[in-house]
PDB file of C-alpha atoms in Angstrom:
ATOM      1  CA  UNK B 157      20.019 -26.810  17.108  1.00  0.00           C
ATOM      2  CA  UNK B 158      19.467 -30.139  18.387  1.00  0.00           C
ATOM      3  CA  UNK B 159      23.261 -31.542  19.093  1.00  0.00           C
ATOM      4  CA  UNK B 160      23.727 -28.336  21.204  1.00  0.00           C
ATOM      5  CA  UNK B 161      26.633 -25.861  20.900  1.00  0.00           C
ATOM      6  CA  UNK B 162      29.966 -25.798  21.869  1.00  0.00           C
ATOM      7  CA  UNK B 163      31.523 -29.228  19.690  1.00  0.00           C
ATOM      8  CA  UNK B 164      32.398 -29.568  16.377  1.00  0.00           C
ATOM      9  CA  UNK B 165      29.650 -31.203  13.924  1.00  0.00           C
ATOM     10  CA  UNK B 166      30.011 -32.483  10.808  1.00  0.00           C
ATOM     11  CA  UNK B 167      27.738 -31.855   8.134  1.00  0.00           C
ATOM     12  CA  UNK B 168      28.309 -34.966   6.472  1.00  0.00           C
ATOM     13  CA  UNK B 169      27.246 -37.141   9.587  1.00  0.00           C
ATOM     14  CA  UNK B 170      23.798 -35.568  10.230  1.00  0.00           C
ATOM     15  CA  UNK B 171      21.443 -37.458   8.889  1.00  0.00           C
ATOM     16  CA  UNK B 172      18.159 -35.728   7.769  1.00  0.00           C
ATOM     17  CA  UNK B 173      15.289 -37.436   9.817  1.00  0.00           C
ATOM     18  CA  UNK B 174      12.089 -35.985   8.571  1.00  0.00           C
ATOM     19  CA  UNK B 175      12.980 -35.346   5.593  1.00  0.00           C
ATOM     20  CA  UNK B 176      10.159 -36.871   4.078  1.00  0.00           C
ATOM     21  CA  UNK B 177       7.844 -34.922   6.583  1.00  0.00           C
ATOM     22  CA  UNK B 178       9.195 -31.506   5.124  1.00  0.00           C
ATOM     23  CA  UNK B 179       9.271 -32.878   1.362  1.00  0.00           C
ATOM     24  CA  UNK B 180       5.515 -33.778   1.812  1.00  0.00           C
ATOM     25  CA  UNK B 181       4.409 -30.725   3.316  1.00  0.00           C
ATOM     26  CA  UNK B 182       5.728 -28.741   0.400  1.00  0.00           C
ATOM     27  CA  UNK B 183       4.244 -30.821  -1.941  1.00  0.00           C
ATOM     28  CA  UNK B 184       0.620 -30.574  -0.230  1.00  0.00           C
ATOM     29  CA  UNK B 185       0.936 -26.548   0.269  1.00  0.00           C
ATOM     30  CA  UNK B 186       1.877 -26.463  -3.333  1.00  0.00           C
ATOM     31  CA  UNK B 187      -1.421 -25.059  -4.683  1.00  0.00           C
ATOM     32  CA  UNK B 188      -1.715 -22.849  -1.932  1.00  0.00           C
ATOM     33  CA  UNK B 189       1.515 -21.256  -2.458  1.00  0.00           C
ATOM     34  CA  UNK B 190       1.148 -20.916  -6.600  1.00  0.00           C
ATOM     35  CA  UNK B 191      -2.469 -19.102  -5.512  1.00  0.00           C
ATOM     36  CA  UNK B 192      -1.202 -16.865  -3.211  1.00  0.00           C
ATOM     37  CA  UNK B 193       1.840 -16.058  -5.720  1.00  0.00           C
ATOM     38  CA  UNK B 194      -0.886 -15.731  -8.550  1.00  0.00           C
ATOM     39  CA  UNK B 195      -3.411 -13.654  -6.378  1.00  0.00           C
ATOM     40  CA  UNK B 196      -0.653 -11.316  -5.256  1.00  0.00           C
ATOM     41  CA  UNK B 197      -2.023 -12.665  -1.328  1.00  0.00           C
ATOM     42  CA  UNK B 198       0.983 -12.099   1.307  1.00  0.00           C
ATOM     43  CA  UNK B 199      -1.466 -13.753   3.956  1.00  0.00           C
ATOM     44  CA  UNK B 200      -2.094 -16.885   1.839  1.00  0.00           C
ATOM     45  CA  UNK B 201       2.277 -16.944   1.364  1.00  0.00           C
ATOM     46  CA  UNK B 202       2.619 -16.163   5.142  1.00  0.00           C
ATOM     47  CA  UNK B 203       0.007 -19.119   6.137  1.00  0.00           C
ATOM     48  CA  UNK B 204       1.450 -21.451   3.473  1.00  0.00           C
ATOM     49  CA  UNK B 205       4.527 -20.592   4.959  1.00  0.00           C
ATOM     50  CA  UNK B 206       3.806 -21.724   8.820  1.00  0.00           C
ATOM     51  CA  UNK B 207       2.284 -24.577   7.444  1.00  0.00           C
ATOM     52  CA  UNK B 208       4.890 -25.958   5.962  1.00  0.00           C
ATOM     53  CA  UNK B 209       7.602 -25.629   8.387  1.00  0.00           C
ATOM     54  CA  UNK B 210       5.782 -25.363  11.047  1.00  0.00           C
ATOM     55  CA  UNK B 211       4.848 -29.069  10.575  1.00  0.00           C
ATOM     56  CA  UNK B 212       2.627 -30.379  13.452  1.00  0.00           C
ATOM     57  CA  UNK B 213       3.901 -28.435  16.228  1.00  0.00           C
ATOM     58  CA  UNK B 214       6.381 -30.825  17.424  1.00  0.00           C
ATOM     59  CA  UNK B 215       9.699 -30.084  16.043  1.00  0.00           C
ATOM     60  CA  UNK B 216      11.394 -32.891  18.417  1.00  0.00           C
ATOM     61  CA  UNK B 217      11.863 -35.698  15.608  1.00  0.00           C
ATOM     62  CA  UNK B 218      12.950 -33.108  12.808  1.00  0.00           C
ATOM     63  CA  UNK B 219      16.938 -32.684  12.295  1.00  0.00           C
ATOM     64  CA  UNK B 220      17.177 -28.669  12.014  1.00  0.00           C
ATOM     65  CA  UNK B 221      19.271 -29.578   9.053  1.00  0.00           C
ATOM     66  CA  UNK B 222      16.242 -30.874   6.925  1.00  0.00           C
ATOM     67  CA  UNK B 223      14.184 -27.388   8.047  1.00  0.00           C
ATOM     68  CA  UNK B 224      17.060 -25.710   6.439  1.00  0.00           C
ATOM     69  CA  UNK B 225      16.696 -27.839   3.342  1.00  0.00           C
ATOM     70  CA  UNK B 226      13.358 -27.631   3.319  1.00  0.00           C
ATOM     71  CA  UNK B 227      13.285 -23.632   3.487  1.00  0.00           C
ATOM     72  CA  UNK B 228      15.859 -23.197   0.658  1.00  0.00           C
ATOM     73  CA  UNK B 229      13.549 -25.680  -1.306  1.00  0.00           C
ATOM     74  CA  UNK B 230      10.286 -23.490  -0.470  1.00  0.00           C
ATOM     75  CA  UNK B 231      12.788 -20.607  -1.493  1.00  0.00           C
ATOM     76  CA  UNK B 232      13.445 -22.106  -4.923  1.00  0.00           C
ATOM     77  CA  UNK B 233       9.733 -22.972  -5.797  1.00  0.00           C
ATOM     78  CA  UNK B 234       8.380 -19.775  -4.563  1.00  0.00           C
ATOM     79  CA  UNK B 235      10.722 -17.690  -6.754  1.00  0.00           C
ATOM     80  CA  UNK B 236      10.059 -20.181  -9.827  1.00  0.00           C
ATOM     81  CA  UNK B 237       6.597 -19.518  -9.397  1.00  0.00           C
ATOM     82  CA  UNK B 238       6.678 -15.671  -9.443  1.00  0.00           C
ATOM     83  CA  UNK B 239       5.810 -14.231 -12.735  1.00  0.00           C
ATOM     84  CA  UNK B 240       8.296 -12.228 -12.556  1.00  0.00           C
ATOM     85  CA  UNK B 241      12.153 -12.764 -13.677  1.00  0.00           C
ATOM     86  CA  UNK B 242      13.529  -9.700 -12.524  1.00  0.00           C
ATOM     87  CA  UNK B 243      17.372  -9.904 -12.133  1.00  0.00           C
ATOM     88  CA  UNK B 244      16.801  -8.023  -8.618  1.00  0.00           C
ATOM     89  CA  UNK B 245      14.759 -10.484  -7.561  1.00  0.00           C
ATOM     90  CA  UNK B 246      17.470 -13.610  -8.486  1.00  0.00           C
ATOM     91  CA  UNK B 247      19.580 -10.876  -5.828  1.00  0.00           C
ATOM     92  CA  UNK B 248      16.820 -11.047  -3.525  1.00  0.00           C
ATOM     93  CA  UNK B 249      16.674 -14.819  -3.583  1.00  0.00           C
ATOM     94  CA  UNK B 250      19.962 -14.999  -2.617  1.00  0.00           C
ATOM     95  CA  UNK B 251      19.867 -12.591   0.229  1.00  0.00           C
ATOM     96  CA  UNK B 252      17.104 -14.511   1.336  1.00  0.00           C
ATOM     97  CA  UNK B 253      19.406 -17.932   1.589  1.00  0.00           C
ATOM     98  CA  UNK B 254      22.026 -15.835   3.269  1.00  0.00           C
ATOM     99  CA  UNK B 255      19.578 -14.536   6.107  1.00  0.00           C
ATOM    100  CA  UNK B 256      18.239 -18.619   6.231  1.00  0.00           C
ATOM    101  CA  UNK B 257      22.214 -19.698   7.209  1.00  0.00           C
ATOM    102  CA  UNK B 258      21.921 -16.891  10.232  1.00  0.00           C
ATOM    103  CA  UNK B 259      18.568 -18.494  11.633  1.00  0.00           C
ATOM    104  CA  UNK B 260      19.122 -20.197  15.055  1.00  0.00           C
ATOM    105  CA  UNK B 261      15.200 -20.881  15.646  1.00  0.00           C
ATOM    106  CA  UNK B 262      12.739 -22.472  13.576  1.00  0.00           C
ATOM    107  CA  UNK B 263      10.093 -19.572  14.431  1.00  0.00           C
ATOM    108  CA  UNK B 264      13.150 -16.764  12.876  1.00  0.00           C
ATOM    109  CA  UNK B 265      13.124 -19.380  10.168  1.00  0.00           C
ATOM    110  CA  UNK B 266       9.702 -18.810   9.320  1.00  0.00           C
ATOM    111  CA  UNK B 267       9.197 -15.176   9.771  1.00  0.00           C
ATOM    112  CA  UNK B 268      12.391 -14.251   7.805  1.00  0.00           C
ATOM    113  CA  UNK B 269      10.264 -16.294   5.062  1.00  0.00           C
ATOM    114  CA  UNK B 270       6.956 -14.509   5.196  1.00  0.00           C
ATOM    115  CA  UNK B 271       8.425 -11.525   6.165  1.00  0.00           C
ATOM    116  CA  UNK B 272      10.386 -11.664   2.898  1.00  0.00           C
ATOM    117  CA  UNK B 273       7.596 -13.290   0.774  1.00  0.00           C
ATOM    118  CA  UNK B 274       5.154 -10.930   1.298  1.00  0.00           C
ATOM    119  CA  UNK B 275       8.150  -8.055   0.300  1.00  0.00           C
ATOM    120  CA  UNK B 276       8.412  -9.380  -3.179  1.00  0.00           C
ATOM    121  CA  UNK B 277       4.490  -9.965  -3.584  1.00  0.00           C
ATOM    122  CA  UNK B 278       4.230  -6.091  -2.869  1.00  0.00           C
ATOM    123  CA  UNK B 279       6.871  -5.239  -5.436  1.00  0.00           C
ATOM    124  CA  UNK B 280       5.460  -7.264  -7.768  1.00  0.00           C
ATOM    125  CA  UNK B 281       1.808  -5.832  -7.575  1.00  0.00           C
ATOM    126  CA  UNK B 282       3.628  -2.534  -7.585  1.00  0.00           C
ATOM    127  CA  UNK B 283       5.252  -3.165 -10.692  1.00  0.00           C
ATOM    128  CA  UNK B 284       1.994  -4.360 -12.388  1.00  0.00           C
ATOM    129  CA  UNK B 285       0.528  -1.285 -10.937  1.00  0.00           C
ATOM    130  CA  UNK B 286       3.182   0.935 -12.650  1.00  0.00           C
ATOM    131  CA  UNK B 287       2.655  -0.828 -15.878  1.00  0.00           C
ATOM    132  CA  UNK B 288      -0.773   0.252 -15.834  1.00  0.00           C
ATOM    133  CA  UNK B 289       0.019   3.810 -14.860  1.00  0.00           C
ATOM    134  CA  UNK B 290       3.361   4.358 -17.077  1.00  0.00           C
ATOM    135  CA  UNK B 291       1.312   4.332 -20.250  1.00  0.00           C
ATOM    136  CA  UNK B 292      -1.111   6.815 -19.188  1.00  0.00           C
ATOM    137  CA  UNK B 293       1.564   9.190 -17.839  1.00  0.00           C
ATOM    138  CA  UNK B 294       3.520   8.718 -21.279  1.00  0.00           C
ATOM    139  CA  UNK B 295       0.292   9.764 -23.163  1.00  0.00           C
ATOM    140  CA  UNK B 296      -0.628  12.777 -20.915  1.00  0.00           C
ATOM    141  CA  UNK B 297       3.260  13.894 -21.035  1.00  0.00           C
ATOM    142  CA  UNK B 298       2.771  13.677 -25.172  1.00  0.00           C
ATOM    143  CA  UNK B 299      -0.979  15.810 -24.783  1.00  0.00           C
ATOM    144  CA  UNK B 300       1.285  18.285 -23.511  1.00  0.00           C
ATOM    145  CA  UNK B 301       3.976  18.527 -25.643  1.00  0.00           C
ATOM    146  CA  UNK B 302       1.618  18.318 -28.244  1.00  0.00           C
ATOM    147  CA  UNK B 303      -1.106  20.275 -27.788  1.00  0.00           C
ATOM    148  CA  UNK B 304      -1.477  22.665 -30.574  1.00  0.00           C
ATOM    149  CA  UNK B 305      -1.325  19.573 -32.579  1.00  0.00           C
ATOM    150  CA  UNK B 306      -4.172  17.255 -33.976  1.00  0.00           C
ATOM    151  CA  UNK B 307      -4.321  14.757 -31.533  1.00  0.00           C
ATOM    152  CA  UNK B 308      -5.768  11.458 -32.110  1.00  0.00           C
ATOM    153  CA  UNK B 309      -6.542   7.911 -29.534  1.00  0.00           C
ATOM    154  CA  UNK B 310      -4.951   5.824 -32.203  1.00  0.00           C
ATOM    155  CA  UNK B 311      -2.001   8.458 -32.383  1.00  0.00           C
ATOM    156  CA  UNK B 312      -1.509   8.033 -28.641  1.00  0.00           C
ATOM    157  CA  UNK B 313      -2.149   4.655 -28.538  1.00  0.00           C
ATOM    158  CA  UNK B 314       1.001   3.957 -31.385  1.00  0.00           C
ATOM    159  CA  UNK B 315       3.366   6.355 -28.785  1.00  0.00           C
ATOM    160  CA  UNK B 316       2.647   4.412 -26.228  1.00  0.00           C
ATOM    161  CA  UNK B 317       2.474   1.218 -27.930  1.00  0.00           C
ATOM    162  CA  UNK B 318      -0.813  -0.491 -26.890  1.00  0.00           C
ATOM    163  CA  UNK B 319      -4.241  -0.823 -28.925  1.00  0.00           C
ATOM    164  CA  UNK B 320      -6.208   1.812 -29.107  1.00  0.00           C
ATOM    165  CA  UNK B 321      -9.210   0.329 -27.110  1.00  0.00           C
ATOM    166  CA  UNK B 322      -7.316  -1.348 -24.362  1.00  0.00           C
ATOM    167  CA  UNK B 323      -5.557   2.314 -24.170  1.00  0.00           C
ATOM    168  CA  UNK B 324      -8.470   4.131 -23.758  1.00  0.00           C
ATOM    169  CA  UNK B 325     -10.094   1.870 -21.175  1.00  0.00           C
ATOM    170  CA  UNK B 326      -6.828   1.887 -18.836  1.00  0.00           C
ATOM    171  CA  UNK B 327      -7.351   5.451 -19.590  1.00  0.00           C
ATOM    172  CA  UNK B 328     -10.287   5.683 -17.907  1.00  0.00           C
ATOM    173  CA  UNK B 329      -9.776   3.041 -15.239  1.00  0.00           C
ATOM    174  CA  UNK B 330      -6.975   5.262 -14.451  1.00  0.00           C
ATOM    175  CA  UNK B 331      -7.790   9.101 -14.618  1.00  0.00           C
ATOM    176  CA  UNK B 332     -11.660   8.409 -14.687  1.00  0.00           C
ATOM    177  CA  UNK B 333     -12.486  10.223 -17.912  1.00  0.00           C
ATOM    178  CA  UNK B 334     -12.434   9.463 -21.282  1.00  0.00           C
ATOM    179  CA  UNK B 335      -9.576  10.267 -23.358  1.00  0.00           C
ATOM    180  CA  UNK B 336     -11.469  12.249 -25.585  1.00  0.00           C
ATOM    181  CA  UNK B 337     -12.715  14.471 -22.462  1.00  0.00           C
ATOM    182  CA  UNK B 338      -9.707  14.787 -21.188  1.00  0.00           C
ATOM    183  CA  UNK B 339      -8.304  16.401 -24.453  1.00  0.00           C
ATOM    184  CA  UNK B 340     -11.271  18.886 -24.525  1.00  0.00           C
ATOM    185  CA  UNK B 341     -10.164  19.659 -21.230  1.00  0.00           C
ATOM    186  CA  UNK B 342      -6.864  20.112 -22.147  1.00  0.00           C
TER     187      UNK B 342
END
């Protein structure tokens, strides 16, 4: 980006001036980045984000090379930070490299990382969402396969392998009954 186009540059001959700059920005937007992961907050990741390569503003003393570096490095930590360790999203992480090697700009640098960040924050609250739902589904689904049966919480709470008060309070959090009243309703 900053030699210009149309000659032949070596990798090995850049050198990485502001390195340091990049390195020291991660390391301060650290916390802010493990919060947003933890608080599921695609606004704190996108801000983080900016922050970090966006430096001060003035891109003029930073070798392209080192924002590259840097990104694949904010790459890494954010994905060692998610709770999750999906295999999709190790194939997510490296689509994510691949569509860093086809930036030209620092700003399509930056938005293909929030852009992306925010993505796998929303499937991961998704999938905690789903782990909260799948249980309850699993127990209504037996309540009607069932339902001439003798029916008990602890029964339910053994199919769908959680403790029998935790069950019945998602339960409620997610149907808004108790599961006693829903059986009578049943």
């Amino acid at each position: 980006m900053i030699l210009g186009t149309g000659r032949l540059i070596f990798f090995s001959e850049l050198t990485c001036t502001g390195e340091e700059g990049i390195s020291q920005a991660i390391d301060r937007a650290f916390p802010d980045l493990k919060r947003a992961i933890e608080t599921h907050s695609g606004e704190k990741m996108a801000k983080a984000v900016e922050e970090i390569l966006y430096l001060d503003g003035s891109l003029a003393d930073y070798d392209m090379t080192c924002l590259y570096e840097g990104a694949q490095r904010l790459t890494d930590i954010f994905f060692q930070l998610c709770p999750e360790k999906d295999p999709l999203l190790q194939e997510r992480k490296e689509e994510i490299l691949m569509a860093l090697q086809h930036c030209s700009r620092v700003r399509q640098m930056i938005n293909t990382l929030k852009k992306s960040f925010s993505e796998i924050i929303e499937l991961i609250v998704l999938n905690k969402e789903n782990e909260c739902v799948l249980p309850v589904r699993l127990a209504q689904e037996y309540v009607d396969r069932h339902f001439g049966e003798k029916i008990q919480l602890e029964t339910i709470a053994e199919v769908v392998n959680l403790n029998p008060v935790y069950f019945s309070a998602l339960f409620k959090k997610e149907t808004g009954m108790n599961f006693s009243s829903y059986l009578a309703n049943e």
